[in-house]
XYZ file of C-alpha atoms in Angstrom:
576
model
C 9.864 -24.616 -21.999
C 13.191 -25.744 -21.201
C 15.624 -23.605 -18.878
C 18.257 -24.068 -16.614
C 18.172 -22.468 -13.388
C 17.719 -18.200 -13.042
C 21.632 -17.343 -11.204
C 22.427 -18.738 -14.626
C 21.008 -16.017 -16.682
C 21.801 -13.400 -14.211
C 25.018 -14.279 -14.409
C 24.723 -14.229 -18.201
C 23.582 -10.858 -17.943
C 26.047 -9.789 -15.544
C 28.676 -11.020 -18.111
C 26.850 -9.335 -21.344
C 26.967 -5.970 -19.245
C 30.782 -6.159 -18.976
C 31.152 -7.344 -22.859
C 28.558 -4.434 -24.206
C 30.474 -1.709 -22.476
C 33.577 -2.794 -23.891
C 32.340 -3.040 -27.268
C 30.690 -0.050 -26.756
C 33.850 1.668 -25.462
C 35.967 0.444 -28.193
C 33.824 1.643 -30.945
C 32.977 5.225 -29.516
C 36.892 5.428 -29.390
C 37.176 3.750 -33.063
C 34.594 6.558 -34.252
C 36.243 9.580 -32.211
C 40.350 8.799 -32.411
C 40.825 5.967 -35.142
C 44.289 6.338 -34.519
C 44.607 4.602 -31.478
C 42.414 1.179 -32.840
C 41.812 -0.549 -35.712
C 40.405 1.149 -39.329
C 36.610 1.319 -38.891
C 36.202 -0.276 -42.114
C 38.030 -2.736 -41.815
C 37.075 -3.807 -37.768
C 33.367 -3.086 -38.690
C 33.242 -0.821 -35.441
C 31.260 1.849 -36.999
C 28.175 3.997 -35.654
C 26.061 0.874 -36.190
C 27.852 -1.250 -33.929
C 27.928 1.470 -31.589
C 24.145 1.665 -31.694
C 23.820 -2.073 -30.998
C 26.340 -2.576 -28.144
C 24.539 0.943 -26.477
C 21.216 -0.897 -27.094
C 22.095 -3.559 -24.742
C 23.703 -1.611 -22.218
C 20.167 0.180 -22.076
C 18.125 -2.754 -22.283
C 20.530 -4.694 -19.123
C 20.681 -1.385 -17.003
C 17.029 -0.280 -17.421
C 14.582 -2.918 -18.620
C 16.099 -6.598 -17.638
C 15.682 -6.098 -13.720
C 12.181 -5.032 -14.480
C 11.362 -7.599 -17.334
C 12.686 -10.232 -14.802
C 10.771 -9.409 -11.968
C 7.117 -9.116 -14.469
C 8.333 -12.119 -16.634
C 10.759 -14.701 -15.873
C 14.484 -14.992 -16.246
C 14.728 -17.463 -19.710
C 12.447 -14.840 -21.090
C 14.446 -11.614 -19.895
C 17.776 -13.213 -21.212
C 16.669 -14.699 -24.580
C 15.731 -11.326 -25.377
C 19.422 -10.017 -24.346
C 20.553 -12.832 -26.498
C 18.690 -12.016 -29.205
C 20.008 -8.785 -29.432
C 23.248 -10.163 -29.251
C 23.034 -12.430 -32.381
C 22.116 -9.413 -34.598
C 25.464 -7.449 -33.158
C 27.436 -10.326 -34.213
C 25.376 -11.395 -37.147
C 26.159 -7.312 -38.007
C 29.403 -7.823 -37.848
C 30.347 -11.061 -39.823
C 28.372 -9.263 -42.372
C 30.583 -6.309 -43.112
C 33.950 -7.926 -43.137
C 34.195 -10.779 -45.220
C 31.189 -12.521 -43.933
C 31.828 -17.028 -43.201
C 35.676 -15.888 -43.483
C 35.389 -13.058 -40.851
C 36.900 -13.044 -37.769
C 33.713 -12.360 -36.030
C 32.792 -15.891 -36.811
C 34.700 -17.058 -33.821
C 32.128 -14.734 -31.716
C 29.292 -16.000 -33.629
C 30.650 -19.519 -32.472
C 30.791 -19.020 -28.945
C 27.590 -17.325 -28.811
C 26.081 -20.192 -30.387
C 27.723 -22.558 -27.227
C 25.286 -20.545 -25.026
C 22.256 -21.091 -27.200
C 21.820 -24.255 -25.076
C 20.793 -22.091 -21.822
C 17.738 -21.407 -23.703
C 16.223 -24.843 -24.642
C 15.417 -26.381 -27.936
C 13.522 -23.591 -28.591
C 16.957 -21.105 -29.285
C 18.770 -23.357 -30.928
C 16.635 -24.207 -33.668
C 15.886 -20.626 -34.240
C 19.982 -19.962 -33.950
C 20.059 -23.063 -36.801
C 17.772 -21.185 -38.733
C 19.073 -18.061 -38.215
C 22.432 -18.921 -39.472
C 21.099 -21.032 -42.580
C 19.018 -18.596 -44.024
C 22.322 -16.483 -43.867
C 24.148 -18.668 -45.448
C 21.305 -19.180 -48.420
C 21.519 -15.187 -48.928
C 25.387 -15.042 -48.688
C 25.990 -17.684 -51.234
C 23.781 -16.597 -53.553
C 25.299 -13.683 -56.060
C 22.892 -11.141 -57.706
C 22.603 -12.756 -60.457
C 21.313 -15.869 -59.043
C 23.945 -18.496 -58.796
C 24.746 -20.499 -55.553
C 28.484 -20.482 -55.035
C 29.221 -22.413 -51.519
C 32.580 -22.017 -50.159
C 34.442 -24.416 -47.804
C 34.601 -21.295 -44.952
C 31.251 -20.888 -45.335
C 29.910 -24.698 -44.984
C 32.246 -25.066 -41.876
C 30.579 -21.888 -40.304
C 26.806 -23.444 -40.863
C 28.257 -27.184 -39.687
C 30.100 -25.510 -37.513
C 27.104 -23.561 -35.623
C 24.770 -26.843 -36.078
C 27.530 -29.121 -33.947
C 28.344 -25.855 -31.555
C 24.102 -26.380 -31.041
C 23.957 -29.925 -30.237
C 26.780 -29.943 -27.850
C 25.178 -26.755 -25.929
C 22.173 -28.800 -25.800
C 24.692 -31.777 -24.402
C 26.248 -28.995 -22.002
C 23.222 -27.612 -20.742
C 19.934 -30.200 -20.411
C 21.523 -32.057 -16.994
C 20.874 -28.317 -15.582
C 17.199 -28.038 -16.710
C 14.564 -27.944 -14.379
C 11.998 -29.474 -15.906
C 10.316 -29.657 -13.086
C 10.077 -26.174 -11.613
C 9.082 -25.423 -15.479
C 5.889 -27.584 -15.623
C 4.921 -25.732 -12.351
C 5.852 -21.843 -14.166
C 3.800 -22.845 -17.224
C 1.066 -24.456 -15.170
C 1.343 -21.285 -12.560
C 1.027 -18.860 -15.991
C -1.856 -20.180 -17.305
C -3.871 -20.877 -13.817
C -2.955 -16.654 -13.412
C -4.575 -16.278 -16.486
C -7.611 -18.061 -15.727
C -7.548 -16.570 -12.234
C -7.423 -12.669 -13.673
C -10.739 -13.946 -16.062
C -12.211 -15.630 -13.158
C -11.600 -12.628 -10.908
C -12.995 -10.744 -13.932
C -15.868 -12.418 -14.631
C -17.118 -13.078 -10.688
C -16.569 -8.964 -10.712
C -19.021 -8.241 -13.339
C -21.502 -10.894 -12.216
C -21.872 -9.995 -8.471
C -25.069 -8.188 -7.699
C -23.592 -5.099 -5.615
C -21.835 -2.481 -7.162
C -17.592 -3.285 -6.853
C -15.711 -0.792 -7.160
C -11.372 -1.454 -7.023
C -9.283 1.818 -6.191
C -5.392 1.824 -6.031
C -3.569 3.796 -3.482
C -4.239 7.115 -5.125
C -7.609 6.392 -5.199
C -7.539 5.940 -9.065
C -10.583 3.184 -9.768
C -9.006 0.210 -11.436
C -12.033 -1.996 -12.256
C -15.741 -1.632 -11.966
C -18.236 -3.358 -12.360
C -21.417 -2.853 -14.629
C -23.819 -2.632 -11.646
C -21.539 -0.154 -10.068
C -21.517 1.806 -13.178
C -25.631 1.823 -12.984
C -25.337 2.988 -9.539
C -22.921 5.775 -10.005
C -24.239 6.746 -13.343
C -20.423 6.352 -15.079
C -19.714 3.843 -17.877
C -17.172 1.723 -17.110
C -14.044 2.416 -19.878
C -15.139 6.246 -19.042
C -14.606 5.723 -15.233
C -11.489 3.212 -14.822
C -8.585 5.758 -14.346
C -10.461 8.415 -12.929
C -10.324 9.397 -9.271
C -12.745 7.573 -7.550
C -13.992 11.199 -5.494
C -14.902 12.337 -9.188
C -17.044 8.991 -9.820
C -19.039 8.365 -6.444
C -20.453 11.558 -5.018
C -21.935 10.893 -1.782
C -23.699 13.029 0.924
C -24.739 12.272 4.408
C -28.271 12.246 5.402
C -28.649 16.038 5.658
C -27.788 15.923 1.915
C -24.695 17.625 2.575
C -21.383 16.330 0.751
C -18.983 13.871 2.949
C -15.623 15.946 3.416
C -12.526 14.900 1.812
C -10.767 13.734 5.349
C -13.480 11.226 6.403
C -14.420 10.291 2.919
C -14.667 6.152 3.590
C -12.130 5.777 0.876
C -9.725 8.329 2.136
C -10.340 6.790 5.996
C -9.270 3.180 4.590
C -6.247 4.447 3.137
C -5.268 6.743 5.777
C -6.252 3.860 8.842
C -5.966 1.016 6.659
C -9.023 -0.293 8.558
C -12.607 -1.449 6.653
C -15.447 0.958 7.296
C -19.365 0.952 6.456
C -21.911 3.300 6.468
C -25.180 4.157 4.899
C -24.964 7.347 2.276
C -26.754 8.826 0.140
C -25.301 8.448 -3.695
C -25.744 11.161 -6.457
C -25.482 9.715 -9.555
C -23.711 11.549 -12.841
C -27.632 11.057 -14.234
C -28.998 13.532 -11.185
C -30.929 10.591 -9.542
C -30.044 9.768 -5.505
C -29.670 5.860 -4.223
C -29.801 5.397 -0.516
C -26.644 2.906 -0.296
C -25.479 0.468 2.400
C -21.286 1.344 1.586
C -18.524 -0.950 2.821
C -15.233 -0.266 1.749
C -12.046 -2.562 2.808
C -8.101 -2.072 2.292
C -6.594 -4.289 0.227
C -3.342 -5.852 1.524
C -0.501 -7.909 0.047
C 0.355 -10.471 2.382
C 3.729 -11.185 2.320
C 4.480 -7.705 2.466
C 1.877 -5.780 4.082
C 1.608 -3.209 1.783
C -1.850 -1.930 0.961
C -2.268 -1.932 -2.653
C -5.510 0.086 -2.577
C -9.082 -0.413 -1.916
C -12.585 -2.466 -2.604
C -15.749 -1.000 -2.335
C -18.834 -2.851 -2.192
C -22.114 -0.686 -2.597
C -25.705 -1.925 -2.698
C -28.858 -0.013 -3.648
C -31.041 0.176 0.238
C -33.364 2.214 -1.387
C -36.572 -0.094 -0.851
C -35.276 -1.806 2.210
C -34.632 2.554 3.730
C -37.868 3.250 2.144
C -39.765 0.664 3.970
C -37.919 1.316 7.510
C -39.102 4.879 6.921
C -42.711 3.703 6.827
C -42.243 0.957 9.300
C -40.836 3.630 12.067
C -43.521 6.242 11.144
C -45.917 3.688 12.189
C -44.278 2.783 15.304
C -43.898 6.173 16.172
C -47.633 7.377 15.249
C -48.872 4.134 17.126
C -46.668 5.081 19.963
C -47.615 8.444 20.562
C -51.160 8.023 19.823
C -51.407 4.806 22.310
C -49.552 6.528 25.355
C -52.264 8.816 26.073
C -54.683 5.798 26.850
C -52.230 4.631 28.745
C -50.948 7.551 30.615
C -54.983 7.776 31.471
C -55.383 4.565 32.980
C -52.164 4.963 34.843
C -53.610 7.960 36.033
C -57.160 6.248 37.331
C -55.298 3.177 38.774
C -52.970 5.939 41.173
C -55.727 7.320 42.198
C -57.471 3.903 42.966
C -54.334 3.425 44.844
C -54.636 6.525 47.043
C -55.990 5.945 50.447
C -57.835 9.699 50.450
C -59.627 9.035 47.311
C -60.684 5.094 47.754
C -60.630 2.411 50.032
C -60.138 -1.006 48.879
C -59.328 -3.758 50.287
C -55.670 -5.889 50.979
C -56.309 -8.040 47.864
C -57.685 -6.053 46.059
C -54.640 -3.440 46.317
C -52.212 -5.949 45.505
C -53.910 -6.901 42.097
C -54.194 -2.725 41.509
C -50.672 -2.170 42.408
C -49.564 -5.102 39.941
C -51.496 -3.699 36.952
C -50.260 -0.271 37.763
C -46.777 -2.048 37.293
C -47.479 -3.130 34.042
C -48.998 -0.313 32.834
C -45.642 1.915 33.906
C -43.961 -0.538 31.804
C -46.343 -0.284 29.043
C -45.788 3.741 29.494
C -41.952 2.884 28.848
C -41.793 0.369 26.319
C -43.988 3.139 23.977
C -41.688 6.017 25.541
C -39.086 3.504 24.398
C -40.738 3.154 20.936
C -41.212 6.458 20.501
C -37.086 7.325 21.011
C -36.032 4.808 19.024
C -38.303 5.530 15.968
C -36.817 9.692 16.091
C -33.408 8.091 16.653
C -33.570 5.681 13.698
C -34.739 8.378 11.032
C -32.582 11.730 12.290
C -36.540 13.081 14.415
C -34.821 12.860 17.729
C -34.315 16.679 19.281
C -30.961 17.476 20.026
C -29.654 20.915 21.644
C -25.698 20.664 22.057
C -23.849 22.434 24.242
C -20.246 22.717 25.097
C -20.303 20.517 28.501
C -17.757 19.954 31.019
C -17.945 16.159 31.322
C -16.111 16.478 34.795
C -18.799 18.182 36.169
C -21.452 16.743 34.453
C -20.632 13.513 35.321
C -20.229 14.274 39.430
C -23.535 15.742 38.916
C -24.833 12.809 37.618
C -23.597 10.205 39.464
C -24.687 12.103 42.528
C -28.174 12.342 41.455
C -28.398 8.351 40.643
C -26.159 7.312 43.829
C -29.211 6.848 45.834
C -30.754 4.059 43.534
C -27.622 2.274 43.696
C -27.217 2.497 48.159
C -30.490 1.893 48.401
C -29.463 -2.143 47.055
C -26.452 -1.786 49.641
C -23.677 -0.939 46.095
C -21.102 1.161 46.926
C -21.353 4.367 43.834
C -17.235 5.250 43.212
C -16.664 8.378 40.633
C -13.338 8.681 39.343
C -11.580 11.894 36.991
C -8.081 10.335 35.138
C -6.261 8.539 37.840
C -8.412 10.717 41.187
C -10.846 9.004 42.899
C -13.036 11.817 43.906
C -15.164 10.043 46.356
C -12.349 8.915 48.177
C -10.364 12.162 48.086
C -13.088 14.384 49.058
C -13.526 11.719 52.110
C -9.989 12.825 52.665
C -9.693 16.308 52.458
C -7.857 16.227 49.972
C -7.826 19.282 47.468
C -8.491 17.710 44.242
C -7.638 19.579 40.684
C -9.198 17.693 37.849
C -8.157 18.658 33.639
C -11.042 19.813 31.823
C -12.096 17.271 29.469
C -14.858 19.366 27.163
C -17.286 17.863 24.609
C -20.298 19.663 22.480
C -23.352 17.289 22.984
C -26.790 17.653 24.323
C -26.775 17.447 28.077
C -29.972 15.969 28.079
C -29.082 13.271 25.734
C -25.937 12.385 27.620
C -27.977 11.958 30.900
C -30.232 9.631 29.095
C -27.763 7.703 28.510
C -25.867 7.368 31.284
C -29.230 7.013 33.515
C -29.630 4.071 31.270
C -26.487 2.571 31.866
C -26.104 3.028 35.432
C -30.184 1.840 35.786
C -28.884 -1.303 34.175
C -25.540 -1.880 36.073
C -27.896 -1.207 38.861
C -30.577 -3.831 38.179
C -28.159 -6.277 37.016
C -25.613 -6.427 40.494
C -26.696 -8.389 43.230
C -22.936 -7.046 45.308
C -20.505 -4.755 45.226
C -20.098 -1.345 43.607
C -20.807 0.690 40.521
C -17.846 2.999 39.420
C -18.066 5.790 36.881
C -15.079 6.841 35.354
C -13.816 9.837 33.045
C -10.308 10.249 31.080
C -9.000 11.376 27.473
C -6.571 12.620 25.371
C -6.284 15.421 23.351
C -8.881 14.421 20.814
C -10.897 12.098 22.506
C -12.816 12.176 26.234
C -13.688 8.474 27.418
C -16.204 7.819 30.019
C -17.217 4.458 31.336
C -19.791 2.780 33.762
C -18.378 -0.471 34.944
C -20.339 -2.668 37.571
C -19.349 -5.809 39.031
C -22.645 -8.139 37.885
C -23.084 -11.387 36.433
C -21.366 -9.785 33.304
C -22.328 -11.221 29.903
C -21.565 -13.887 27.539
C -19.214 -13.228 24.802
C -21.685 -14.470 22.037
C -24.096 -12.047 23.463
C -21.882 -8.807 23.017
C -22.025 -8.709 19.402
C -26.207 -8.280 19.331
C -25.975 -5.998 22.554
C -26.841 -2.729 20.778
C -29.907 -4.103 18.484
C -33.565 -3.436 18.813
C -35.243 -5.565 21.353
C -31.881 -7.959 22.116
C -31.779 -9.395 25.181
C -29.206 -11.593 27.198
C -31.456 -14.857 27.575
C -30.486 -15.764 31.272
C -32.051 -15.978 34.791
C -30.989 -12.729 35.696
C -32.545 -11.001 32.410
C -36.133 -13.076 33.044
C -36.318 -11.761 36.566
C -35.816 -8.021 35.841
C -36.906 -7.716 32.814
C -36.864 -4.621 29.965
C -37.462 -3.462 27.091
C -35.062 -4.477 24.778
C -34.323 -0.888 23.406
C -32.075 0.999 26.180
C -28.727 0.290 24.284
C -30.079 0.600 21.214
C -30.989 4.280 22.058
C -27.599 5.000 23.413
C -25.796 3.855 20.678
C -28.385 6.280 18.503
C -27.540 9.178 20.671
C -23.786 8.914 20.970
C -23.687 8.465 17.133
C -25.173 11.751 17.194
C -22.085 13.832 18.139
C -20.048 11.480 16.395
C -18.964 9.040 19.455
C -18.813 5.453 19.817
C -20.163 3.389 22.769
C -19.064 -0.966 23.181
C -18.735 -2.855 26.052
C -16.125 -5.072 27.673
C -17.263 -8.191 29.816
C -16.621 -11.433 31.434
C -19.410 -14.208 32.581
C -19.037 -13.393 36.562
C -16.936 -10.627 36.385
C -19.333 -7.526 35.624
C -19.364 -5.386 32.874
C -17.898 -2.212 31.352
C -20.033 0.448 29.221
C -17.126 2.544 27.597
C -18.461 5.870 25.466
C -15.879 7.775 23.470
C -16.867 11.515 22.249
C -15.004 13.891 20.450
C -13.278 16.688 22.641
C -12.905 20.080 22.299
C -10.516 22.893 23.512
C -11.081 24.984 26.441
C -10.958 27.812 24.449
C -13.024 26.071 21.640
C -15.571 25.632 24.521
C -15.147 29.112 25.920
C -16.175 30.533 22.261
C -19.542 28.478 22.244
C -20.557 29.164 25.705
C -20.136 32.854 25.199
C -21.646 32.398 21.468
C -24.728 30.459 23.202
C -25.305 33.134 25.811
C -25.322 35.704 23.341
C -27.823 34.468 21.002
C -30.102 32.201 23.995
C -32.314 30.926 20.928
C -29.564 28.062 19.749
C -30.112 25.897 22.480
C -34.340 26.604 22.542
């Protein structure tokens, strides 16, 4: 394709505008007060004429920006040209065609024919031949050339060449190679992006921003129980209906497509999918904006859904066994935790120094035995919704200072300094003050229990873990959110380590983590549990400069809380 560069057909167009409005003008006014111009009949400015000049004004104010921008220039203005050739073509017709005065217009359109390539003026060559076969030959068959008319084809053939002359130093021959080549690699690129669609495993699913699904693929389709051509256009809500684990439906504002809109952020999650057909998949869900990089708009969104069905069904058996094992196996060991205290009591038995030490050792073990099946036991209810949970609307203020007072003598008793802090008040050091301290209420609805599980945990390990120094507990929010963190000033942990933190049975592989020891399970519980009431727990640290537990939880109104306090005291049986 040959074509000069694109300010040349802009300003083309620009030019066209001003010459279609004119001739648009003058034949409205030709039409509507042929007094004041030439006869219509005789000018050719009739309705027709009228229709064609209007037809370009339409086509350059409302479709050549937009044909530009989804096309290219040459193929934006060779249309405009086009239309141009059969206004004039029009006109040399109806007044006297070669020996019309429009023929000087047909002339100098044919100079610009060159801005198009080859291409245009060959078809311009034809164009104006086959006119001149028709308008030399009479109805009865005889060909009658006159001189007018074999200037205007010769005429229009030199006019051609020398456009071509005018015009091929300006083509970019170059940048056109690199359009066509561009044109057909999009092609291939929309089949390839097509075709890997259709063949990837997981269901794909591509929304735009009003959530309307754009593609699918087949495996999608099987999931959701929607054909394809019967899905693509529908709202994506209609198409995959999913529920939480309760079986109850996901609402509209934390629907993971609506989230990824809204936040523009990916999000994943494990739902349960009703398909159209009535049958359920248990599906791992990831869904991820999609963003145009130059601009940073987000142009919709990609799902990616795979059938977990087995793999949920065989976690399901695999924690019923841990958790039958557990409980069945601690009351062995409870027993012979039991038999080795009371070898251990002078009043009941007397053993020797040696003897003791190797008793006091196993009873050790056997503690941690106790705990690693406690551990077990937690995580298995945890992992499949079995763990008991009571909520209650708590005042994390208090809770906390009751907390941290309750675990302050495991911490003195290594020589750490315990500091509890409310918002920007240091409470230990304010009460040491006399000062009068007056704290906000920061309110959540969790299980009390729960939360002191998991802050036992994460104190016990800041504990453990720092040789010097202090453990600080800290509480502050916002309107929608209460934050609370543990933050100690240990060996602190490596940042490849952070990622694996809150799986079952991770543990930092250092000196510090071989001498204590653990179970592997502590964070993964707490996680669990703060996932419960819809919080979030992660962890900030440096190697050698400690490490911060922070645990966001939804918050709720004083008055909110006020309502389920007096709500829980009236009916005693919602916290049992």
């Amino acid at each position: 394709m040959q074509s000069v560069s694109d300010r040349w057909y802009l300003l083309y167009s620009r030019v066209s505008l001003v010459l279609a409005a004119a001739l648009a003008l003058v034949s409205s006014v030709n039409q509507f007060a042929p007094q004041y111009i030439l006869d219509s009949q005789e000018s050719a400015l009739t309705y027709m004429t009228l229709g064609f000049a209007l037809m370009q004004l339409v086509y350059i104010v409302f479709i050549y920006k937009r044909e530009v921008a989804h096309a290219n220039a040459w193929q934006a203005t060779l249309i405009l040209y086009l239309l141009q050739c059969l206004t004039i073509l029009s006109l040399v017709h109806t007044t006297g065609e070669f020996s019309s005065i429009y023929m000087i217009s047909w002339l100098a359109l044919a100079l610009f024919s060159g801005l198009f390539g080859t291409y245009a003026i060959t078809g311009m060559c034809f164009v104006i031949s086959l006119y001149f076969i028709l308008s030399s030959t009479s109805s009865e068959g005889v060909f009658e050339v006159s001189t007018l008319s074999m200037l205007g084809l010769f005429g229009s053939y030199l006019i051609g060449i020398l456009s071509y002359l005018v015009f091929r130093r300006y083509y970019d021959l170059k940048t056109n190679a690199q359009i066509s080549k561009l044109s057909g690699a999009l092609k291939n690129k929309q089949l390839q992006s097509e075709i890997l669609i259709q063949s990837i495993a997981d269901g794909v699913i591509v929304t735009d921003t009003d959530g309307n699904i754009n593609n699918m693929n087949s495996t999608a389709a099987v999931l959701t129980g929607w054909p394809v051509e019967e899905a693509l256009g529908i709202n994506v809500h209609n198409v995959v209906n999913i529920k939480n684990e309760l079986d109850e439906d996901i609402p509209s504002n934390i629907n993971p497509f609506s989230m990824v809109i809204a936040h523009r952020q990916a999000t994943s999650n494990t739902y349960n999918l009703a398909a159209r057909d009535k049958k359920t998949h248990v599906v791992s869900f990831v869904v991820s904006p999609v963003i145009i990089d130059k601009s940073n708009e987000l142009a919709g969104t990609v799902a990616v859904i795979r059938d977990v069905s087995n793999a949920k069904a065989e976690e399901q058996r695999r924690a019923d066994f841990i958790s039958t094992a557990s409980h069945e196996m601690r009351t062995p060991v409870a027993a012979i935790e039991g038999y080795l205290a009371l070898a251990l009591n002078d009043k009941v038995s007397n053993i020797d120094v040696k003897a003791r030490s190797y008793l006091e050792k196993a009873h050790s073990s056997t503690q941690h035995l106790g705990q690693l099946f406690q551990d077990l036991l937690t995580s298995a209810k945890a992992e499949d919704g079995r763990l008991v949970s009571h909520p209650a609307a708590i005042d994390m203020g208090v809770f906390l200072e009751q907390v941290a007072d309750s675990l302050r003598f495991t911490a003195e008793k290594k020589g750490l300094l315990v500091e509890f802090t409310i918002g920007t008040s240091n409470k230990s050091n304010d009460a040491s003050a006399g000062k009068k301290v007056i704290t906000p209420l920061y309110y959540t609805y969790a299980d009390p229990d729960r939360l002191r599980e998991v802050i036992t945990n994460l104190f016990d390990n800041a504990v453990k873990y720092t040789e010097n120094g202090k453990i600080s507990i800290g509480l502050t929010g916002n309107p929608d959110v209460i934050q609370f963190y543990i933050r100690d000033t240990g060996p602190g942990i490596p940042k490849e380590d952070v990622p694996h933190l809150f799986q079952k049975f991770y543990r930092v592989d250092n000196s510090s983590t071989r001498t204590v020891g653990g179970t592997g399970l502590g964070l993964f519980i707490c996680q669990k549990i703060v996932q419960i009431y819809g919080g979030r727990i992660w962890v900030d640290s440096e190697v050698d400069k400690g490490s911060t537990f922070y645990i966001n939880l939804p918050r709720i109104s004083s008055l909110q809380a006020k309502e389920l306090q007096t709500a829980e005291a009236a009916n005693p049986q919602l916290n049992v």
